[in-house]
Amino acid sequence: MKIYGDSDRDTGLSTPRLTIDDGGTTLGAWISFRDPAAVDVVAAEAFDWICIDGQHGGAEIHELQQLVEAAHLFSVPSMVRVPGHDLGALGRVLDSGAGGIIFPTVEDAGTARILVAACRFAPRGKRSYGPTRRSPRYPKPTPGNPAEDTLCILMIETAEGLANLDSILATQPDGIFVGPYDLSLSLGITLEELTGQGEDGILADIARRATAAGVSPGIYTGEVPLSEKMRALGFRFMPVASDTGLLATASRNAVSAAKQLTAY
């Protein structure tokens, strides 16, 4: 769609396409730091995607675009977990070029329906067209082409959201994303109990129901061993590492190795 005053020149950069529904498992990294340099370091290692945490992470709304673009420079698709359900703030994140939006704490079908529509251009949804924040550096999205719509991913992280899972899935988001920490708190059980239930447990049931509804199931893991357990239960996208976790682990290992030097 031509916008008056558009330049005929561009950088030739492309926006990497986020895919979570190809039948395989995609493994990403979680970003909490607000500095694009953190994304540079992590994205350079070719994770399947990067998720920038705009809810509990350090970045403000106006800083998210530079974090998204840092991932895209390494051809790594991006997601953003937005702070809440504010559609005004959402519009700015959508215009930044994020490939997927993760909405926290979705508990009913009415809310889900509004959020799904907000991520999609007409006629599939109600997203406003205003790509000037990306142009002319990156190509503008094409309204009406489903492949150009940002993926809508809804978090299931409360007992109420779990109780309404089927009606939420019926709104046809692109994915659901379990927040196991908050879900375990809401259900009154420990995280270890929730994630250790196996094929007959709550998490496996969520993954099965989502898959049957044609919705990709994801879950926050943050480490490889838990990611492998969740993959076996049917989850198809999850972060296997986080910037804070990687830094803490590397620091711990460095201190441990350094203490060996002084032990002699």
PDB file of C-alpha atoms in Angstrom:
ATOM      1  CA  MET A   1       0.000   0.000   0.000  1.00  0.00           C
ATOM      2  CA  LYS A   2       1.523   3.312  -1.128  1.00  0.00           C
ATOM      3  CA  ILE A   3       1.720   6.093   1.452  1.00  0.00           C
ATOM      4  CA  TYR A   4       2.041   9.694   0.267  1.00  0.00           C
ATOM      5  CA  GLY A   5       5.649  10.844   0.479  1.00  0.00           C
ATOM      6  CA  ASP A   6       7.139   7.338   0.548  1.00  0.00           C
ATOM      7  CA  SER A   7      10.716   7.107  -0.609  1.00  0.00           C
ATOM      8  CA  ASP A   8      11.500   4.985  -3.655  1.00  0.00           C
ATOM      9  CA  ARG A   9      14.688   3.805  -1.925  1.00  0.00           C
ATOM     10  CA  ASP A  10      15.162   1.317   0.896  1.00  0.00           C
ATOM     11  CA  THR A  11      17.964  -0.561   2.628  1.00  0.00           C
ATOM     12  CA  GLY A  12      17.237  -3.921   1.033  1.00  0.00           C
ATOM     13  CA  LEU A  13      16.827  -5.408   4.512  1.00  0.00           C
ATOM     14  CA  SER A  14      14.092  -7.980   4.978  1.00  0.00           C
ATOM     15  CA  THR A  15      11.977  -8.770   8.017  1.00  0.00           C
ATOM     16  CA  PRO A  16      12.497 -12.390   9.126  1.00  0.00           C
ATOM     17  CA  ARG A  17       9.251 -14.349   9.326  1.00  0.00           C
ATOM     18  CA  LEU A  18       8.322 -15.898  12.664  1.00  0.00           C
ATOM     19  CA  THR A  19       7.041 -19.478  12.379  1.00  0.00           C
ATOM     20  CA  ILE A  20       5.612 -21.509  15.254  1.00  0.00           C
ATOM     21  CA  ASP A  21       3.231 -23.807  13.372  1.00  0.00           C
ATOM     22  CA  ASP A  22       5.391 -25.890  11.034  1.00  0.00           C
ATOM     23  CA  GLY A  23       4.952 -29.063  13.059  1.00  0.00           C
ATOM     24  CA  GLY A  24       8.441 -28.925  14.513  1.00  0.00           C
ATOM     25  CA  THR A  25       9.825 -27.401  17.696  1.00  0.00           C
ATOM     26  CA  THR A  26      11.291 -23.892  17.699  1.00  0.00           C
ATOM     27  CA  LEU A  27      13.662 -22.852  20.452  1.00  0.00           C
ATOM     28  CA  GLY A  28      14.171 -19.224  21.365  1.00  0.00           C
ATOM     29  CA  ALA A  29      15.871 -16.922  23.831  1.00  0.00           C
ATOM     30  CA  TRP A  30      14.256 -14.558  26.336  1.00  0.00           C
ATOM     31  CA  ILE A  31      15.501 -10.976  26.595  1.00  0.00           C
ATOM     32  CA  SER A  32      15.018  -8.876  29.731  1.00  0.00           C
ATOM     33  CA  PHE A  33      17.821  -6.335  29.318  1.00  0.00           C
ATOM     34  CA  ARG A  34      16.943  -3.047  27.657  1.00  0.00           C
ATOM     35  CA  ASP A  35      20.240  -2.580  25.786  1.00  0.00           C
ATOM     36  CA  PRO A  36      20.243  -3.653  22.098  1.00  0.00           C
ATOM     37  CA  ALA A  37      23.788  -4.922  22.648  1.00  0.00           C
ATOM     38  CA  ALA A  38      22.318  -7.788  24.684  1.00  0.00           C
ATOM     39  CA  VAL A  39      20.142  -8.747  21.714  1.00  0.00           C
ATOM     40  CA  ASP A  40      23.147  -8.474  19.392  1.00  0.00           C
ATOM     41  CA  VAL A  41      25.131 -10.955  21.481  1.00  0.00           C
ATOM     42  CA  VAL A  42      22.280 -13.451  21.847  1.00  0.00           C
ATOM     43  CA  ALA A  43      20.829 -13.178  18.329  1.00  0.00           C
ATOM     44  CA  ALA A  44      24.263 -13.688  16.774  1.00  0.00           C
ATOM     45  CA  GLU A  45      24.122 -17.305  17.982  1.00  0.00           C
ATOM     46  CA  ALA A  46      21.125 -18.048  15.716  1.00  0.00           C
ATOM     47  CA  PHE A  47      18.302 -18.956  18.050  1.00  0.00           C
ATOM     48  CA  ASP A  48      15.065 -19.702  16.200  1.00  0.00           C
ATOM     49  CA  TRP A  49      13.559 -16.518  17.647  1.00  0.00           C
ATOM     50  CA  ILE A  50      14.082 -13.838  20.273  1.00  0.00           C
ATOM     51  CA  CYS A  51      11.357 -12.755  22.713  1.00  0.00           C
ATOM     52  CA  ILE A  52      11.715  -9.317  24.279  1.00  0.00           C
ATOM     53  CA  ASP A  53       9.983  -9.116  27.637  1.00  0.00           C
ATOM     54  CA  GLY A  54       8.079  -5.850  27.783  1.00  0.00           C
ATOM     55  CA  GLN A  55       6.157  -6.934  30.870  1.00  0.00           C
ATOM     56  CA  HIS A  56       8.838  -7.828  33.424  1.00  0.00           C
ATOM     57  CA  GLY A  57      11.910  -6.777  31.417  1.00  0.00           C
ATOM     58  CA  GLY A  58      13.670  -3.431  31.546  1.00  0.00           C
ATOM     59  CA  ALA A  59      12.674  -1.893  28.196  1.00  0.00           C
ATOM     60  CA  GLU A  60      10.018   0.795  27.901  1.00  0.00           C
ATOM     61  CA  ILE A  61       7.567   0.823  24.987  1.00  0.00           C
ATOM     62  CA  HIS A  62       9.572   3.402  23.029  1.00  0.00           C
ATOM     63  CA  GLU A  63      12.722   1.264  23.341  1.00  0.00           C
ATOM     64  CA  LEU A  64      11.267  -1.957  21.953  1.00  0.00           C
ATOM     65  CA  GLN A  65      11.755  -1.125  18.278  1.00  0.00           C
ATOM     66  CA  GLN A  66      15.535  -0.921  18.542  1.00  0.00           C
ATOM     67  CA  LEU A  67      15.583  -4.303  20.315  1.00  0.00           C
ATOM     68  CA  VAL A  68      13.393  -5.852  17.610  1.00  0.00           C
ATOM     69  CA  GLU A  69      15.629  -4.447  14.889  1.00  0.00           C
ATOM     70  CA  ALA A  70      18.760  -5.739  16.628  1.00  0.00           C
ATOM     71  CA  ALA A  71      17.359  -9.266  16.297  1.00  0.00           C
ATOM     72  CA  HIS A  72      16.331  -8.699  12.689  1.00  0.00           C
ATOM     73  CA  LEU A  73      19.840  -7.580  11.719  1.00  0.00           C
ATOM     74  CA  PHE A  74      20.907 -11.169  12.441  1.00  0.00           C
ATOM     75  CA  SER A  75      17.870 -12.534  10.539  1.00  0.00           C
ATOM     76  CA  VAL A  76      16.325 -13.783  13.789  1.00  0.00           C
ATOM     77  CA  PRO A  77      12.527 -13.361  14.081  1.00  0.00           C
ATOM     78  CA  SER A  78      11.198 -11.518  17.099  1.00  0.00           C
ATOM     79  CA  MET A  79       8.385 -11.699  19.588  1.00  0.00           C
ATOM     80  CA  VAL A  80       7.464  -9.124  22.215  1.00  0.00           C
ATOM     81  CA  ARG A  81       5.611  -9.860  25.424  1.00  0.00           C
ATOM     82  CA  VAL A  82       3.643  -6.669  25.934  1.00  0.00           C
ATOM     83  CA  PRO A  83       2.904  -5.272  29.423  1.00  0.00           C
ATOM     84  CA  GLY A  84      -0.851  -5.837  29.215  1.00  0.00           C
ATOM     85  CA  HIS A  85      -3.870  -5.443  26.960  1.00  0.00           C
ATOM     86  CA  ASP A  86      -3.679  -1.725  26.186  1.00  0.00           C
ATOM     87  CA  LEU A  87      -4.434  -1.407  22.483  1.00  0.00           C
ATOM     88  CA  GLY A  88      -2.729   1.976  22.124  1.00  0.00           C
ATOM     89  CA  ALA A  89       0.592   0.634  23.374  1.00  0.00           C
ATOM     90  CA  LEU A  90       0.038  -2.505  21.322  1.00  0.00           C
ATOM     91  CA  GLY A  91      -0.207  -0.474  18.115  1.00  0.00           C
ATOM     92  CA  ARG A  92       3.256   0.945  18.658  1.00  0.00           C
ATOM     93  CA  VAL A  93       4.734  -2.496  19.280  1.00  0.00           C
ATOM     94  CA  LEU A  94       3.037  -3.896  16.170  1.00  0.00           C
ATOM     95  CA  ASP A  95       4.447  -1.049  14.095  1.00  0.00           C
ATOM     96  CA  SER A  96       7.946  -1.825  15.396  1.00  0.00           C
ATOM     97  CA  GLY A  97       7.971  -4.958  13.247  1.00  0.00           C
ATOM     98  CA  ALA A  98       7.666  -7.649  15.911  1.00  0.00           C
ATOM     99  CA  GLY A  99       6.764 -10.981  14.357  1.00  0.00           C
ATOM    100  CA  GLY A 100       4.649 -12.085  17.286  1.00  0.00           C
ATOM    101  CA  ILE A 101       2.924 -10.541  20.278  1.00  0.00           C
ATOM    102  CA  ILE A 102       2.563 -12.433  23.554  1.00  0.00           C
ATOM    103  CA  PHE A 103      -0.291 -11.104  25.697  1.00  0.00           C
ATOM    104  CA  PRO A 104      -0.107 -11.846  29.431  1.00  0.00           C
ATOM    105  CA  THR A 105      -2.964 -13.158  31.577  1.00  0.00           C
ATOM    106  CA  VAL A 106      -5.730 -13.896  29.081  1.00  0.00           C
ATOM    107  CA  GLU A 107      -8.660 -15.356  31.029  1.00  0.00           C
ATOM    108  CA  ASP A 108     -11.739 -15.296  28.807  1.00  0.00           C
ATOM    109  CA  ALA A 109     -12.856 -15.535  25.205  1.00  0.00           C
ATOM    110  CA  GLY A 110     -14.075 -11.942  25.017  1.00  0.00           C
ATOM    111  CA  THR A 111     -10.617 -10.577  25.830  1.00  0.00           C
ATOM    112  CA  ALA A 112      -8.994 -13.120  23.520  1.00  0.00           C
ATOM    113  CA  ARG A 113     -11.228 -12.109  20.623  1.00  0.00           C
ATOM    114  CA  ILE A 114     -10.310  -8.431  20.995  1.00  0.00           C
ATOM    115  CA  LEU A 115      -6.571  -9.156  21.149  1.00  0.00           C
ATOM    116  CA  VAL A 116      -6.623 -11.495  18.153  1.00  0.00           C
ATOM    117  CA  ALA A 117      -8.454  -8.885  16.059  1.00  0.00           C
ATOM    118  CA  ALA A 118      -6.004  -6.181  17.147  1.00  0.00           C
ATOM    119  CA  CYS A 119      -3.069  -8.100  15.627  1.00  0.00           C
ATOM    120  CA  ARG A 120      -4.655  -8.636  12.208  1.00  0.00           C
ATOM    121  CA  PHE A 121      -5.401  -6.257   9.373  1.00  0.00           C
ATOM    122  CA  ALA A 122      -8.873  -6.099   7.873  1.00  0.00           C
ATOM    123  CA  PRO A 123     -10.751  -8.092   6.794  1.00  0.00           C
ATOM    124  CA  ARG A 124      -9.444 -10.634   9.332  1.00  0.00           C
ATOM    125  CA  GLY A 125      -9.122  -8.092  12.128  1.00  0.00           C
ATOM    126  CA  LYS A 126      -9.018  -4.459  13.203  1.00  0.00           C
ATOM    127  CA  ARG A 127      -5.332  -3.521  13.251  1.00  0.00           C
ATOM    128  CA  SER A 128      -4.697   0.053  12.159  1.00  0.00           C
ATOM    129  CA  TYR A 129      -2.337   0.540   9.219  1.00  0.00           C
ATOM    130  CA  GLY A 130       0.522   2.910  10.023  1.00  0.00           C
ATOM    131  CA  PRO A 131       3.953   1.452   9.153  1.00  0.00           C
ATOM    132  CA  THR A 132       5.908   4.716   9.208  1.00  0.00           C
ATOM    133  CA  ARG A 133       8.101   3.610  12.126  1.00  0.00           C
ATOM    134  CA  ARG A 134       9.582   0.841   9.940  1.00  0.00           C
ATOM    135  CA  SER A 135       9.697   2.576   6.566  1.00  0.00           C
ATOM    136  CA  PRO A 136      11.951   2.999   4.624  1.00  0.00           C
ATOM    137  CA  ARG A 137      14.407   0.817   6.565  1.00  0.00           C
ATOM    138  CA  TYR A 138      12.250  -2.316   6.392  1.00  0.00           C
ATOM    139  CA  PRO A 139       9.506  -3.297   3.948  1.00  0.00           C
ATOM    140  CA  LYS A 140       5.988  -2.306   4.928  1.00  0.00           C
ATOM    141  CA  PRO A 141       3.469  -5.090   5.662  1.00  0.00           C
ATOM    142  CA  THR A 142       0.798  -5.802   3.084  1.00  0.00           C
ATOM    143  CA  PRO A 143      -2.705  -5.528   4.570  1.00  0.00           C
ATOM    144  CA  GLY A 144      -5.019  -8.385   3.700  1.00  0.00           C
ATOM    145  CA  ASN A 145      -2.197 -10.905   3.327  1.00  0.00           C
ATOM    146  CA  PRO A 146      -2.385 -13.313   6.305  1.00  0.00           C
ATOM    147  CA  ALA A 147       1.334 -13.987   5.984  1.00  0.00           C
ATOM    148  CA  GLU A 148       1.954 -10.308   6.819  1.00  0.00           C
ATOM    149  CA  ASP A 149      -0.084 -10.345  10.038  1.00  0.00           C
ATOM    150  CA  THR A 150       1.777 -10.398  13.322  1.00  0.00           C
ATOM    151  CA  LEU A 151       1.235 -13.651  15.224  1.00  0.00           C
ATOM    152  CA  CYS A 152      -1.108 -13.362  18.203  1.00  0.00           C
ATOM    153  CA  ILE A 153      -0.061 -15.505  21.179  1.00  0.00           C
ATOM    154  CA  LEU A 154      -2.179 -15.592  24.340  1.00  0.00           C
ATOM    155  CA  MET A 155      -0.804 -16.485  27.767  1.00  0.00           C
ATOM    156  CA  ILE A 156      -2.597 -19.048  29.906  1.00  0.00           C
ATOM    157  CA  GLU A 157      -1.313 -18.461  33.424  1.00  0.00           C
ATOM    158  CA  THR A 158      -4.276 -18.459  35.819  1.00  0.00           C
ATOM    159  CA  ALA A 159      -6.880 -20.950  36.987  1.00  0.00           C
ATOM    160  CA  GLU A 160      -9.547 -18.861  35.244  1.00  0.00           C
ATOM    161  CA  GLY A 161      -7.681 -18.888  31.959  1.00  0.00           C
ATOM    162  CA  LEU A 162      -7.254 -22.646  32.253  1.00  0.00           C
ATOM    163  CA  ALA A 163     -10.977 -23.110  32.971  1.00  0.00           C
ATOM    164  CA  ASN A 164     -11.812 -21.097  29.835  1.00  0.00           C
ATOM    165  CA  LEU A 165      -9.109 -22.639  27.653  1.00  0.00           C
ATOM    166  CA  ASP A 166     -11.420 -24.168  25.049  1.00  0.00           C
ATOM    167  CA  SER A 167     -13.360 -20.936  24.469  1.00  0.00           C
ATOM    168  CA  ILE A 168     -10.086 -18.999  24.275  1.00  0.00           C
ATOM    169  CA  LEU A 169      -8.734 -21.465  21.714  1.00  0.00           C
ATOM    170  CA  ALA A 170     -11.947 -21.082  19.713  1.00  0.00           C
ATOM    171  CA  THR A 171     -11.012 -17.436  18.976  1.00  0.00           C
ATOM    172  CA  GLN A 172      -8.179 -18.901  16.846  1.00  0.00           C
ATOM    173  CA  PRO A 173      -5.050 -17.189  18.104  1.00  0.00           C
ATOM    174  CA  ASP A 174      -1.849 -18.308  16.421  1.00  0.00           C
ATOM    175  CA  GLY A 175      -0.490 -19.702  19.667  1.00  0.00           C
ATOM    176  CA  ILE A 176      -1.014 -20.031  23.375  1.00  0.00           C
ATOM    177  CA  PHE A 177       1.865 -19.651  25.797  1.00  0.00           C
ATOM    178  CA  VAL A 178       1.744 -21.122  29.285  1.00  0.00           C
ATOM    179  CA  GLY A 179       3.248 -19.106  32.127  1.00  0.00           C
ATOM    180  CA  PRO A 180       4.034 -21.978  34.513  1.00  0.00           C
ATOM    181  CA  TYR A 181       5.147 -19.815  37.433  1.00  0.00           C
ATOM    182  CA  ASP A 182       1.920 -17.841  37.691  1.00  0.00           C
ATOM    183  CA  LEU A 183      -0.210 -20.843  36.744  1.00  0.00           C
ATOM    184  CA  SER A 184       1.230 -22.921  39.557  1.00  0.00           C
ATOM    185  CA  LEU A 185       0.633 -20.071  42.023  1.00  0.00           C
ATOM    186  CA  SER A 186      -2.945 -19.658  40.804  1.00  0.00           C
ATOM    187  CA  LEU A 187      -3.614 -23.401  41.109  1.00  0.00           C
ATOM    188  CA  GLY A 188      -2.058 -23.576  44.575  1.00  0.00           C
ATOM    189  CA  ILE A 189       0.664 -26.048  43.656  1.00  0.00           C
ATOM    190  CA  THR A 190       4.428 -25.788  43.291  1.00  0.00           C
ATOM    191  CA  LEU A 191       6.168 -25.236  39.977  1.00  0.00           C
ATOM    192  CA  GLU A 192       7.824 -28.615  40.371  1.00  0.00           C
ATOM    193  CA  GLU A 193       4.452 -30.304  40.843  1.00  0.00           C
ATOM    194  CA  LEU A 194       3.025 -28.606  37.760  1.00  0.00           C
ATOM    195  CA  THR A 195       5.952 -29.386  35.470  1.00  0.00           C
ATOM    196  CA  GLY A 196       6.472 -32.902  36.839  1.00  0.00           C
ATOM    197  CA  GLN A 197       3.005 -34.354  36.222  1.00  0.00           C
ATOM    198  CA  GLY A 198       3.877 -36.035  32.934  1.00  0.00           C
ATOM    199  CA  GLU A 199       1.549 -37.138  30.135  1.00  0.00           C
ATOM    200  CA  ASP A 200      -1.530 -37.291  32.385  1.00  0.00           C
ATOM    201  CA  GLY A 201      -0.992 -33.852  33.870  1.00  0.00           C
ATOM    202  CA  ILE A 202      -2.336 -30.351  33.369  1.00  0.00           C
ATOM    203  CA  LEU A 203       0.381 -29.149  30.992  1.00  0.00           C
ATOM    204  CA  ALA A 204       0.122 -32.149  28.676  1.00  0.00           C
ATOM    205  CA  ASP A 205      -3.642 -31.649  28.566  1.00  0.00           C
ATOM    206  CA  ILE A 206      -3.202 -27.985  27.616  1.00  0.00           C
ATOM    207  CA  ALA A 207      -0.822 -28.921  24.798  1.00  0.00           C
ATOM    208  CA  ARG A 208      -3.169 -31.610  23.470  1.00  0.00           C
ATOM    209  CA  ARG A 209      -6.225 -29.351  23.517  1.00  0.00           C
ATOM    210  CA  ALA A 210      -4.364 -26.508  21.799  1.00  0.00           C
ATOM    211  CA  THR A 211      -3.009 -28.797  19.100  1.00  0.00           C
ATOM    212  CA  ALA A 212      -6.461 -30.288  18.492  1.00  0.00           C
ATOM    213  CA  ALA A 213      -7.827 -26.751  18.047  1.00  0.00           C
ATOM    214  CA  GLY A 214      -5.142 -25.906  15.466  1.00  0.00           C
ATOM    215  CA  VAL A 215      -3.326 -23.547  17.850  1.00  0.00           C
ATOM    216  CA  SER A 216       0.417 -23.903  18.498  1.00  0.00           C
ATOM    217  CA  PRO A 217       1.203 -24.562  22.181  1.00  0.00           C
ATOM    218  CA  GLY A 218       4.191 -22.881  23.809  1.00  0.00           C
ATOM    219  CA  ILE A 219       5.481 -22.560  27.352  1.00  0.00           C
ATOM    220  CA  TYR A 220       8.143 -20.626  29.260  1.00  0.00           C
ATOM    221  CA  THR A 221      11.022 -22.899  30.234  1.00  0.00           C
ATOM    222  CA  GLY A 222      14.301 -20.955  30.226  1.00  0.00           C
ATOM    223  CA  GLU A 223      16.557 -23.996  30.323  1.00  0.00           C
ATOM    224  CA  VAL A 224      17.302 -27.001  28.125  1.00  0.00           C
ATOM    225  CA  PRO A 225      16.320 -29.867  30.502  1.00  0.00           C
ATOM    226  CA  LEU A 226      12.850 -28.423  31.196  1.00  0.00           C
ATOM    227  CA  SER A 227      12.445 -27.595  27.498  1.00  0.00           C
ATOM    228  CA  GLU A 228      13.046 -31.235  26.618  1.00  0.00           C
ATOM    229  CA  LYS A 229      10.392 -32.358  29.120  1.00  0.00           C
ATOM    230  CA  MET A 230       7.877 -29.865  27.736  1.00  0.00           C
ATOM    231  CA  ARG A 231       8.651 -30.836  24.138  1.00  0.00           C
ATOM    232  CA  ALA A 232       7.842 -34.432  25.055  1.00  0.00           C
ATOM    233  CA  LEU A 233       4.465 -33.255  26.398  1.00  0.00           C
ATOM    234  CA  GLY A 234       3.607 -31.633  23.070  1.00  0.00           C
ATOM    235  CA  PHE A 235       4.744 -28.014  23.400  1.00  0.00           C
ATOM    236  CA  ARG A 236       6.169 -26.607  20.194  1.00  0.00           C
ATOM    237  CA  PHE A 237       7.851 -23.310  21.066  1.00  0.00           C
ATOM    238  CA  MET A 238       9.722 -22.272  24.186  1.00  0.00           C
ATOM    239  CA  PRO A 239      12.754 -20.231  25.246  1.00  0.00           C
ATOM    240  CA  VAL A 240      15.663 -22.505  26.144  1.00  0.00           C
ATOM    241  CA  ALA A 241      17.692 -19.646  27.615  1.00  0.00           C
ATOM    242  CA  SER A 242      17.411 -16.092  28.898  1.00  0.00           C
ATOM    243  CA  ASP A 243      19.916 -13.260  28.860  1.00  0.00           C
ATOM    244  CA  THR A 244      19.841 -12.960  32.661  1.00  0.00           C
ATOM    245  CA  GLY A 245      20.182 -16.730  33.093  1.00  0.00           C
ATOM    246  CA  LEU A 246      23.056 -16.955  30.646  1.00  0.00           C
ATOM    247  CA  LEU A 247      24.912 -14.129  32.389  1.00  0.00           C
ATOM    248  CA  ALA A 248      24.324 -15.621  35.842  1.00  0.00           C
ATOM    249  CA  THR A 249      25.454 -19.088  34.752  1.00  0.00           C
ATOM    250  CA  ALA A 250      28.558 -17.757  32.988  1.00  0.00           C
ATOM    251  CA  SER A 251      29.420 -15.626  36.026  1.00  0.00           C
ATOM    252  CA  ARG A 252      28.954 -18.563  38.403  1.00  0.00           C
ATOM    253  CA  ASN A 253      31.147 -20.794  36.235  1.00  0.00           C
ATOM    254  CA  ALA A 254      33.820 -18.113  35.962  1.00  0.00           C
ATOM    255  CA  VAL A 255      33.938 -17.599  39.735  1.00  0.00           C
ATOM    256  CA  SER A 256      34.087 -21.353  40.318  1.00  0.00           C
ATOM    257  CA  ALA A 257      36.946 -21.710  37.837  1.00  0.00           C
ATOM    258  CA  ALA A 258      38.762 -18.704  39.311  1.00  0.00           C
ATOM    259  CA  LYS A 259      38.556 -20.161  42.826  1.00  0.00           C
ATOM    260  CA  GLN A 260      40.303 -23.276  41.544  1.00  0.00           C
ATOM    261  CA  LEU A 261      43.244 -21.077  40.605  1.00  0.00           C
ATOM    262  CA  THR A 262      43.643 -19.888  44.181  1.00  0.00           C
ATOM    263  CA  ALA A 263      43.166 -23.305  45.725  1.00  0.00           C
ATOM    264  CA  TYR A 264      46.797 -24.248  45.175  1.00  0.00           C
TER     265      TYR A 264
END
